[in-house]
Amino acid sequence: MRKFWLYTGATAISMAGNTFLYLAVPWALLEHTGSGLLAVTSMAAQTAPFLLAPLLGAFIDRHDRRTLFIAGEIVQCAAVAMIPLLLMLHQVALVFVMLAVMGLAKVVSDVAGDYGLIPALVPRERLDQAASWFNSAQLVARFAGPALAGLTIAAAGVTWALLIDAGSFLVTAVAALFLPRVRTAIEQHGPTMREQIRAGIAYFRARPDLRRLTAAVALYNLGAGAVEPTILTIGTDHWNWSPGALGIAVSFGAVAAAVGSWVSPLAPHGPHRRHLRVGVWLGVAALGSLGLLFVAPILVIIAFCLLCFGEGGVNATTMAYRQAEIPAELSGRVNAVIRTFITGTVPLSSLLLGLTVGFTGSFLVFLPAAVTAVLAVVIWTTSPTRASNAPDPAPTPGPVPTETPAMAHAVPQEAAR
C-alpha cells in the first residue's frame, strides 16, 4: 500500500495545483475581457476532450500506464505554463486552446492512473476503503488549494498562481517514476482497438443499471458541473467578494466533499445497499442544489457545502458500484464510456450556467442546477435495484504490472464533477 499512498499523494498535489488554475483562469479572463460568459465557459475547454475518452481508453489499454500517466502530467505542466504568456499577449483564443490541450492530457493521465496504476497497487479486498481514501485525499487537496490560490492571486497575481499549478504537475510526474510499470498483454497481440472499443460499448449497452447510473450522474453534472466557477464569477461581479474570501468559501465546499467521501463506506454493503446509498447521496446533493436558489450569499455558500458533501458521497459510492459490477477485463473501456457521458456534460453545464450567470439573483442563476439534480434523483430511485443478467464478456488480456502482482479487479473512477 505504500506505493498506493505515493500515487495518492502525488495526484493530491496535482489536484491542489489545479485549484489555482480553476480560480486564476476565470479571474484572469474577467480582468482581460470583462466577460462572465468567457470566465464560466473556460471549464468547457478543459472538459470537452473527455468526449474522446472511449478512443483514448482503448489506446491506453495497449501501452504502459505509468509512461502515459507521466506524459499526461508533463503535457499539462507545459500547457498551463504557457497561459500566463498568452494572457500577457492578450491571446485569449490561444488560452482556450491550451486549456483544451491540458484537458486532453488530463484524460490520458486520469485514465492511465485510475484504471491502470491503482489496480496494481491495491489488494482487491481493500478496494472499497482505498476508493474512500483516494477520494478523501483529493478533496482535502481541494480544501487547501482554493484558500492558498485566493491568497496567492490577491498577493502576487494570477501569473504566480498558474506557475504554481504548472509546478505541481511536474512534481507529480517525478513522483510517478517510483511507481511500477503496468503493461498489458495486448500491447503487441490481441484484438484491434476497434474491436476493443466495440466490446466495451456492447457491454455498457447490455447493462441497464449502468446506463441508468450514467444518465443520472450525467444529468446531475449538466446542471451542477460548473457551479464552482459560477459561484466565483457571481461572487466577483455581484457580491464584490475578494479572491481570498471566494477561495476560502470554495475550500469549505471541498472539506464537506471530503467528509462525504470519508463517511460513505460506513453504511452496510451489498448490492441493494449500494444501490440505496447512491440514491441517498444523490438526494443530499440535490438538496444542496435546491439551496443554491436562496438569494443571500451566505446561504448560497452553505448550500454549496451541502451539495459538495453529497458529491463526495456520490463519488465514493458510484466508484464502489462500478468496481463490483464491471468485469476487470472491461473496466477501462466501460468506465471510459461512462466517463464520456458523465464528464461530457460538464462543458454543457459551463455553457448553460454561462447563459444564466448574468442574471440578477441566485434563483435564476442556479435554477438549471436545481432542476437537473432533482431529475437525477428521480431517474436513479425509480430504477430496479440491479439488472445483472448481462452476458459474460469475451476474455481479453488484463493489465500486468511488471513490478507487482497482477490484480484482477475493476478500477475506481470519480463519478461526479
Short mmCIF file of C-alpha atoms in Angstrom, two decimals:
data_model
loop_
_atom_site.label_atom_id
_atom_site.label_comp_id
_atom_site.label_asym_id
_atom_site.label_seq_id
_atom_site.Cartn_x
_atom_site.Cartn_y
_atom_site.Cartn_z
CA MET A 1 0.00 0.00 0.00
CA ARG A 2 2.98 2.35 0.28
CA LYS A 3 3.07 2.94 -3.45
CA PHE A 4 -0.70 3.46 -3.45
CA TRP A 5 -0.16 6.28 -0.96
CA LEU A 6 2.66 7.65 -3.10
CA TYR A 7 0.30 7.76 -6.08
CA THR A 8 -2.50 9.22 -3.95
CA GLY A 9 -0.22 11.89 -2.52
CA ALA A 10 1.22 12.78 -5.92
CA THR A 11 -2.21 13.17 -7.52
CA ALA A 12 -3.39 15.17 -4.50
CA ILE A 13 -0.55 17.64 -5.15
CA SER A 14 -1.72 17.89 -8.76
CA MET A 15 -5.30 18.42 -7.57
CA ALA A 16 -4.23 21.19 -5.21
CA GLY A 17 -2.35 22.85 -8.05
CA ASN A 18 -5.38 22.62 -10.29
CA THR A 19 -7.43 24.65 -7.85
CA PHE A 20 -5.04 27.51 -8.60
CA LEU A 21 -6.00 27.11 -12.27
CA TYR A 22 -9.73 26.97 -11.54
CA LEU A 23 -9.56 30.30 -9.71
CA ALA A 24 -6.85 32.02 -11.74
CA VAL A 25 -8.23 31.47 -15.27
CA PRO A 26 -11.78 32.79 -14.63
CA TRP A 27 -10.31 35.69 -12.65
CA ALA A 28 -7.82 36.50 -15.43
CA LEU A 29 -10.47 36.29 -18.15
CA LEU A 30 -12.71 38.64 -16.19
CA GLU A 31 -9.81 41.09 -15.85
CA HIS A 32 -8.81 40.89 -19.54
CA THR A 33 -12.23 40.66 -21.21
CA GLY A 34 -14.85 41.65 -18.64
CA SER A 35 -16.92 38.70 -19.87
CA GLY A 36 -18.57 36.47 -17.28
CA LEU A 37 -19.53 34.07 -20.07
CA LEU A 38 -15.89 33.51 -21.04
CA ALA A 39 -14.92 33.07 -17.40
CA VAL A 40 -17.51 30.35 -16.80
CA THR A 41 -17.03 28.60 -20.15
CA SER A 42 -13.28 28.26 -19.55
CA MET A 43 -14.16 24.98 -17.84
CA ALA A 44 -15.77 23.75 -21.06
CA ALA A 45 -12.42 23.94 -22.86
CA GLN A 46 -10.83 21.79 -20.15
CA THR A 47 -13.55 19.14 -20.05
CA ALA A 48 -14.59 18.85 -23.70
CA PRO A 49 -11.69 16.44 -24.52
CA PHE A 50 -13.29 13.88 -22.19
CA LEU A 51 -15.69 13.20 -25.06
CA LEU A 52 -12.77 11.33 -26.65
CA ALA A 53 -12.41 9.02 -23.64
CA PRO A 54 -13.64 5.81 -25.39
CA LEU A 55 -11.00 6.16 -28.10
CA LEU A 56 -8.27 7.08 -25.64
CA GLY A 57 -9.31 4.30 -23.25
CA ALA A 58 -8.64 1.64 -25.88
CA PHE A 59 -5.32 3.33 -26.73
CA ILE A 60 -4.26 3.37 -23.08
CA ASP A 61 -5.12 -0.33 -22.71
CA ARG A 62 -2.35 -1.07 -25.21
CA HIS A 63 0.51 0.86 -23.57
CA ASP A 64 2.41 1.13 -20.30
CA ARG A 65 0.15 3.04 -17.94
CA ARG A 66 2.92 4.65 -15.90
CA THR A 67 4.58 6.10 -19.00
CA LEU A 68 1.28 7.52 -20.23
CA PHE A 69 0.50 8.95 -16.79
CA ILE A 70 3.85 10.74 -16.64
CA ALA A 71 3.47 12.02 -20.20
CA GLY A 72 0.00 13.38 -19.40
CA GLU A 73 1.30 15.24 -16.34
CA ILE A 74 4.21 16.78 -18.27
CA VAL A 75 1.93 17.96 -21.10
CA GLN A 76 -0.40 19.56 -18.55
CA CYS A 77 2.59 21.28 -16.95
CA ALA A 78 3.66 22.77 -20.30
CA ALA A 79 0.13 23.83 -21.28
CA VAL A 80 -0.54 25.65 -18.00
CA ALA A 81 2.89 27.31 -18.05
CA MET A 82 2.01 28.84 -21.44
CA ILE A 83 -1.16 30.53 -20.20
CA PRO A 84 0.48 33.49 -18.38
CA LEU A 85 2.47 34.33 -21.52
CA LEU A 86 -0.63 34.15 -23.70
CA LEU A 87 -2.54 36.38 -21.27
CA MET A 88 0.26 38.94 -21.42
CA LEU A 89 -0.04 38.89 -25.23
CA HIS A 90 -3.86 39.13 -24.98
CA GLN A 91 -4.25 35.89 -26.94
CA VAL A 92 -7.50 34.78 -25.31
CA ALA A 93 -8.30 32.28 -28.06
CA LEU A 94 -4.96 30.53 -27.56
CA VAL A 95 -5.62 30.40 -23.82
CA PHE A 96 -8.66 28.26 -24.60
CA VAL A 97 -6.51 26.10 -26.91
CA MET A 98 -4.06 25.49 -24.05
CA LEU A 99 -6.95 24.62 -21.74
CA ALA A 100 -8.16 22.08 -24.31
CA VAL A 101 -4.65 20.58 -24.64
CA MET A 102 -4.50 20.33 -20.88
CA GLY A 103 -7.90 18.62 -20.82
CA LEU A 104 -6.79 16.08 -23.43
CA ALA A 105 -3.66 15.28 -21.42
CA LYS A 106 -5.77 15.01 -18.27
CA VAL A 107 -7.91 12.32 -19.93
CA VAL A 108 -4.79 10.27 -20.62
CA SER A 109 -3.33 10.89 -17.17
CA ASP A 110 -6.53 10.13 -15.26
CA VAL A 111 -7.50 7.02 -17.20
CA ALA A 112 -3.95 5.62 -17.19
CA GLY A 113 -3.60 6.26 -13.46
CA ASP A 114 -7.03 5.38 -12.12
CA TYR A 115 -7.61 2.46 -14.48
CA GLY A 116 -4.07 1.13 -14.75
CA LEU A 117 -1.97 2.06 -11.73
CA ILE A 118 -4.39 1.75 -8.81
CA PRO A 119 -5.30 -1.92 -9.53
CA ALA A 120 -1.60 -2.81 -9.34
CA LEU A 121 -1.17 -1.02 -6.02
CA VAL A 122 -4.26 -2.04 -4.02
CA PRO A 123 -5.29 -5.55 -2.89
CA ARG A 124 -8.75 -6.49 -4.12
CA GLU A 125 -10.20 -6.82 -0.61
CA ARG A 126 -9.25 -3.23 0.19
CA LEU A 127 -10.64 -1.55 -2.93
CA ASP A 128 -13.71 -0.03 -1.26
CA GLN A 129 -11.65 1.53 1.51
CA ALA A 130 -8.95 2.62 -0.92
CA ALA A 131 -11.56 4.39 -3.07
CA SER A 132 -12.71 6.31 0.00
CA TRP A 133 -9.13 7.19 0.97
CA PHE A 134 -8.25 8.23 -2.57
CA ASN A 135 -11.30 10.48 -2.93
CA SER A 136 -10.81 11.99 0.50
CA ALA A 137 -7.18 12.84 -0.25
CA GLN A 138 -8.16 14.54 -3.49
CA LEU A 139 -10.85 16.53 -1.75
CA VAL A 140 -8.57 17.55 1.12
CA ALA A 141 -6.27 18.91 -1.56
CA ARG A 142 -9.23 20.84 -2.95
CA PHE A 143 -9.75 22.23 0.55
CA ALA A 144 -6.23 23.54 0.92
CA GLY A 145 -5.84 24.63 -2.70
CA PRO A 146 -8.56 27.28 -3.12
CA ALA A 147 -7.61 29.19 0.03
CA LEU A 148 -3.95 29.23 -0.99
CA ALA A 149 -4.90 30.10 -4.56
CA GLY A 150 -7.07 33.01 -3.49
CA LEU A 151 -4.38 34.38 -1.21
CA THR A 152 -1.73 33.90 -3.94
CA ILE A 153 -3.85 35.72 -6.53
CA ALA A 154 -4.53 38.55 -4.10
CA ALA A 155 -0.89 38.87 -3.06
CA ALA A 156 1.07 38.05 -6.22
CA GLY A 157 -1.40 37.89 -9.12
CA VAL A 158 -2.66 35.20 -11.46
CA THR A 159 0.72 34.56 -13.09
CA TRP A 160 2.22 33.08 -9.94
CA ALA A 161 -0.92 31.04 -9.32
CA LEU A 162 -0.65 29.48 -12.78
CA LEU A 163 3.08 28.81 -12.43
CA ILE A 164 2.47 27.05 -9.12
CA ASP A 165 -0.12 24.87 -10.87
CA ALA A 166 2.38 24.02 -13.61
CA GLY A 167 4.95 23.09 -10.99
CA SER A 168 2.52 20.75 -9.24
CA PHE A 169 2.22 18.65 -12.42
CA LEU A 170 5.99 18.38 -12.62
CA VAL A 171 6.18 17.17 -9.00
CA THR A 172 3.53 14.54 -9.71
CA ALA A 173 5.39 13.31 -12.81
CA VAL A 174 8.63 12.90 -10.85
CA ALA A 175 6.86 11.00 -8.06
CA ALA A 176 5.32 8.65 -10.63
CA LEU A 177 8.81 7.49 -11.65
CA PHE A 178 8.85 5.45 -8.43
CA LEU A 179 5.65 3.58 -9.31
CA PRO A 180 5.67 0.19 -11.07
CA ARG A 181 5.26 -0.14 -14.79
CA VAL A 182 1.89 -1.59 -15.78
CA ARG A 183 1.92 -3.30 -19.16
CA THR A 184 -0.90 -5.12 -20.91
CA ALA A 185 -0.66 -8.35 -22.84
CA ILE A 186 -2.39 -6.72 -25.82
CA GLU A 187 0.42 -4.26 -26.46
CA GLN A 188 1.65 -6.44 -29.32
CA HIS A 189 -1.07 -9.05 -29.75
CA GLY A 190 -4.80 -9.35 -29.23
CA PRO A 191 -7.92 -7.57 -30.53
CA THR A 192 -7.68 -4.41 -32.55
CA MET A 193 -8.53 -1.08 -30.97
CA ARG A 194 -11.79 -1.03 -32.91
CA GLU A 195 -12.73 -4.44 -31.54
CA GLN A 196 -11.84 -3.34 -28.03
CA ILE A 197 -14.00 -0.22 -28.29
CA ARG A 198 -16.92 -2.21 -29.66
CA ALA A 199 -16.65 -4.75 -26.82
CA GLY A 200 -16.76 -2.01 -24.19
CA ILE A 201 -19.74 -0.27 -25.78
CA ALA A 202 -21.59 -3.57 -26.22
CA TYR A 203 -21.24 -4.46 -22.56
CA PHE A 204 -22.38 -0.99 -21.49
CA ARG A 205 -25.46 -1.26 -23.71
CA ALA A 206 -26.29 -4.66 -22.20
CA ARG A 207 -26.38 -3.27 -18.66
CA PRO A 208 -29.49 -1.14 -17.97
CA ASP A 209 -28.35 -0.40 -14.41
CA LEU A 210 -25.09 1.10 -15.64
CA ARG A 211 -26.93 3.08 -18.30
CA ARG A 212 -29.32 4.45 -15.68
CA LEU A 213 -26.48 5.31 -13.31
CA THR A 214 -24.68 7.10 -16.13
CA ALA A 215 -27.83 9.00 -17.10
CA ALA A 216 -28.48 10.11 -13.51
CA VAL A 217 -24.96 11.39 -12.80
CA ALA A 218 -24.60 12.93 -16.27
CA LEU A 219 -27.88 14.80 -15.81
CA TYR A 220 -26.74 15.98 -12.39
CA ASN A 221 -23.47 17.23 -13.88
CA LEU A 222 -25.36 19.00 -16.65
CA GLY A 223 -26.63 21.47 -14.07
CA ALA A 224 -24.05 21.30 -11.28
CA GLY A 225 -20.86 20.67 -13.23
CA ALA A 226 -19.98 24.38 -13.45
CA VAL A 227 -21.38 25.53 -10.11
CA GLU A 228 -17.94 26.29 -8.69
CA PRO A 229 -16.75 28.73 -11.40
CA THR A 230 -20.24 30.23 -11.43
CA ILE A 231 -20.00 30.97 -7.70
CA LEU A 232 -16.58 32.51 -8.30
CA THR A 233 -17.99 34.67 -11.08
CA ILE A 234 -21.09 35.94 -9.27
CA GLY A 235 -19.04 36.33 -6.09
CA THR A 236 -16.80 38.73 -8.00
CA ASP A 237 -19.42 40.50 -10.13
CA HIS A 238 -22.45 40.62 -7.80
CA TRP A 239 -21.25 40.06 -4.24
CA ASN A 240 -17.97 42.02 -4.59
CA TRP A 241 -16.07 39.37 -2.64
CA SER A 242 -12.27 39.28 -2.78
CA PRO A 243 -10.34 36.33 -4.29
CA GLY A 244 -9.24 35.31 -0.79
CA ALA A 245 -12.82 35.20 0.51
CA LEU A 246 -14.02 33.24 -2.51
CA GLY A 247 -11.10 30.83 -2.19
CA ILE A 248 -11.96 30.15 1.44
CA ALA A 249 -15.64 29.63 0.53
CA VAL A 250 -14.69 27.05 -2.10
CA SER A 251 -12.36 25.41 0.42
CA PHE A 252 -15.27 24.86 2.81
CA GLY A 253 -17.04 23.06 -0.01
CA ALA A 254 -14.01 20.84 -0.52
CA VAL A 255 -13.96 19.99 3.19
CA ALA A 256 -17.61 18.99 3.01
CA ALA A 257 -16.92 16.81 -0.04
CA ALA A 258 -14.00 15.11 1.73
CA VAL A 259 -16.21 14.34 4.73
CA GLY A 260 -18.91 12.92 2.46
CA SER A 261 -16.39 10.68 0.73
CA TRP A 262 -14.85 9.58 4.04
CA VAL A 263 -18.14 8.53 5.68
CA SER A 264 -19.62 6.90 2.56
CA PRO A 265 -18.21 3.39 3.24
CA LEU A 266 -19.62 3.33 6.78
CA ALA A 267 -23.04 2.19 5.56
CA PRO A 268 -23.69 -1.57 5.15
CA HIS A 269 -22.53 -3.11 1.90
CA GLY A 270 -24.25 -5.40 -0.57
CA PRO A 271 -25.87 -4.89 -4.00
CA HIS A 272 -29.17 -3.49 -2.69
CA ARG A 273 -27.49 -1.37 -0.02
CA ARG A 274 -25.06 0.03 -2.55
CA HIS A 275 -27.93 0.98 -4.86
CA LEU A 276 -29.70 2.66 -1.94
CA ARG A 277 -26.56 4.54 -0.90
CA VAL A 278 -26.16 6.01 -4.39
CA GLY A 279 -29.74 7.29 -4.22
CA VAL A 280 -29.27 8.78 -0.75
CA TRP A 281 -26.12 10.67 -1.73
CA LEU A 282 -27.71 11.93 -4.95
CA GLY A 283 -30.58 13.17 -2.78
CA VAL A 284 -28.21 15.06 -0.47
CA ALA A 285 -26.54 16.71 -3.46
CA ALA A 286 -29.98 17.63 -4.85
CA LEU A 287 -30.92 19.31 -1.55
CA GLY A 288 -27.75 21.37 -1.80
CA SER A 289 -28.62 22.32 -5.38
CA LEU A 290 -32.06 23.50 -4.28
CA GLY A 291 -30.43 25.56 -1.52
CA LEU A 292 -28.45 27.48 -4.16
CA LEU A 293 -31.72 29.19 -5.07
CA PHE A 294 -31.54 31.30 -1.91
CA VAL A 295 -30.64 34.94 -2.54
CA ALA A 296 -28.38 35.64 0.45
CA PRO A 297 -24.70 34.90 -0.41
CA ILE A 298 -24.01 33.16 2.91
CA LEU A 299 -26.97 30.81 2.33
CA VAL A 300 -25.69 30.06 -1.17
CA ILE A 301 -22.30 29.09 0.27
CA ILE A 302 -23.93 26.87 2.93
CA ALA A 303 -25.98 25.18 0.21
CA PHE A 304 -22.82 24.79 -1.88
CA CYS A 305 -21.18 22.97 1.03
CA LEU A 306 -24.18 20.62 1.33
CA LEU A 307 -24.01 19.99 -2.42
CA CYS A 308 -20.30 19.17 -2.12
CA PHE A 309 -20.96 16.85 0.84
CA GLY A 310 -23.42 14.93 -1.33
CA GLU A 311 -21.00 14.86 -4.25
CA GLY A 312 -18.28 13.36 -2.06
CA GLY A 313 -20.64 10.53 -1.16
CA VAL A 314 -21.78 10.11 -4.76
CA ASN A 315 -18.18 9.83 -5.96
CA ALA A 316 -17.23 7.11 -3.50
CA THR A 317 -20.45 5.09 -3.78
CA THR A 318 -20.55 5.11 -7.57
CA MET A 319 -16.89 4.04 -7.63
CA ALA A 320 -17.76 1.07 -5.42
CA TYR A 321 -20.81 0.27 -7.54
CA ARG A 322 -18.77 0.10 -10.74
CA GLN A 323 -15.98 -1.83 -9.04
CA ALA A 324 -18.49 -4.51 -8.08
CA GLU A 325 -20.47 -4.57 -11.31
CA ILE A 326 -17.98 -4.16 -14.19
CA PRO A 327 -15.65 -7.08 -15.10
CA ALA A 328 -11.96 -6.36 -14.67
CA GLU A 329 -11.09 -7.11 -18.29
CA LEU A 330 -13.57 -4.47 -19.49
CA SER A 331 -13.31 -1.94 -16.67
CA GLY A 332 -11.15 0.55 -18.53
CA ARG A 333 -13.23 0.70 -21.68
CA VAL A 334 -16.64 0.54 -19.99
CA ASN A 335 -15.67 3.21 -17.46
CA ALA A 336 -14.31 5.30 -20.33
CA VAL A 337 -17.73 5.12 -21.99
CA ILE A 338 -19.43 6.06 -18.72
CA ARG A 339 -16.99 8.89 -18.19
CA THR A 340 -17.67 10.25 -21.67
CA PHE A 341 -21.29 10.92 -20.76
CA ILE A 342 -20.64 11.97 -17.16
CA THR A 343 -17.81 14.39 -17.87
CA GLY A 344 -19.07 15.30 -21.33
CA THR A 345 -22.00 17.17 -19.77
CA VAL A 346 -19.68 19.49 -17.82
CA PRO A 347 -18.88 21.66 -20.87
CA LEU A 348 -22.62 21.90 -21.48
CA SER A 349 -23.04 22.92 -17.84
CA SER A 350 -20.49 25.68 -18.40
CA LEU A 351 -22.49 26.92 -21.37
CA LEU A 352 -25.80 26.58 -19.53
CA LEU A 353 -24.71 28.42 -16.40
CA GLY A 354 -22.70 30.81 -18.55
CA LEU A 355 -26.01 31.96 -20.02
CA THR A 356 -27.63 32.45 -16.61
CA VAL A 357 -24.64 33.93 -14.76
CA GLY A 358 -25.53 37.44 -15.94
CA PHE A 359 -28.99 37.31 -14.33
CA THR A 360 -29.66 39.13 -11.08
CA GLY A 361 -30.25 36.91 -8.07
CA SER A 362 -29.13 33.37 -7.28
CA PHE A 363 -32.56 31.86 -8.06
CA LEU A 364 -32.29 32.36 -11.83
CA VAL A 365 -28.53 31.75 -11.93
CA PHE A 366 -28.68 28.30 -10.30
CA LEU A 367 -32.14 27.16 -11.43
CA PRO A 368 -30.63 24.73 -14.03
CA ALA A 369 -28.55 23.05 -11.32
CA ALA A 370 -31.56 22.57 -9.05
CA VAL A 371 -33.81 21.16 -11.77
CA THR A 372 -31.29 18.66 -13.16
CA ALA A 373 -30.26 17.47 -9.67
CA VAL A 374 -33.85 16.62 -8.77
CA LEU A 375 -34.36 14.82 -12.09
CA ALA A 376 -31.18 12.81 -11.47
CA VAL A 377 -32.60 11.52 -8.18
CA VAL A 378 -35.86 10.58 -9.90
CA ILE A 379 -34.05 8.67 -12.66
CA TRP A 380 -31.97 6.61 -10.24
CA THR A 381 -34.54 5.93 -7.50
CA THR A 382 -37.23 4.77 -9.93
CA SER A 383 -34.92 2.04 -11.29
CA PRO A 384 -34.87 -1.60 -10.19
CA THR A 385 -32.11 -2.43 -7.72
CA ARG A 386 -30.00 -4.13 -10.33
CA ALA A 387 -30.05 -5.84 -13.71
CA SER A 388 -27.15 -8.24 -13.59
CA ASN A 389 -28.15 -10.59 -16.37
CA ALA A 390 -25.69 -9.12 -18.84
CA PRO A 391 -23.74 -11.57 -20.96
CA ASP A 392 -20.30 -12.60 -19.82
CA PRO A 393 -17.65 -10.54 -21.58
CA ALA A 394 -15.34 -12.05 -24.12
CA PRO A 395 -11.99 -12.69 -22.45
CA THR A 396 -9.42 -10.01 -23.15
CA PRO A 397 -6.00 -9.74 -21.56
CA GLY A 398 -5.87 -7.54 -18.49
CA PRO A 399 -3.15 -5.29 -17.10
CA VAL A 400 0.06 -6.96 -15.96
CA PRO A 401 2.33 -4.89 -13.69
CA THR A 402 5.98 -5.65 -14.25
CA GLU A 403 7.00 -5.00 -10.65
CA THR A 404 3.92 -6.07 -8.66
CA PRO A 405 1.48 -8.99 -8.95
CA ALA A 406 -1.44 -8.52 -11.32
CA MET A 407 -4.74 -7.70 -9.64
CA ALA A 408 -7.93 -8.93 -11.33
CA HIS A 409 -10.49 -6.31 -10.37
CA ALA A 410 -12.21 -3.22 -11.67
CA VAL A 411 -10.79 0.25 -11.27
CA PRO A 412 -12.34 3.16 -9.34
CA GLN A 413 -13.12 6.43 -11.02
CA GLU A 414 -14.75 9.63 -9.87
CA ALA A 415 -18.45 9.87 -10.66
CA ALA A 416 -19.36 13.49 -10.26
CA ARG A 417 -17.73 16.70 -11.23
#
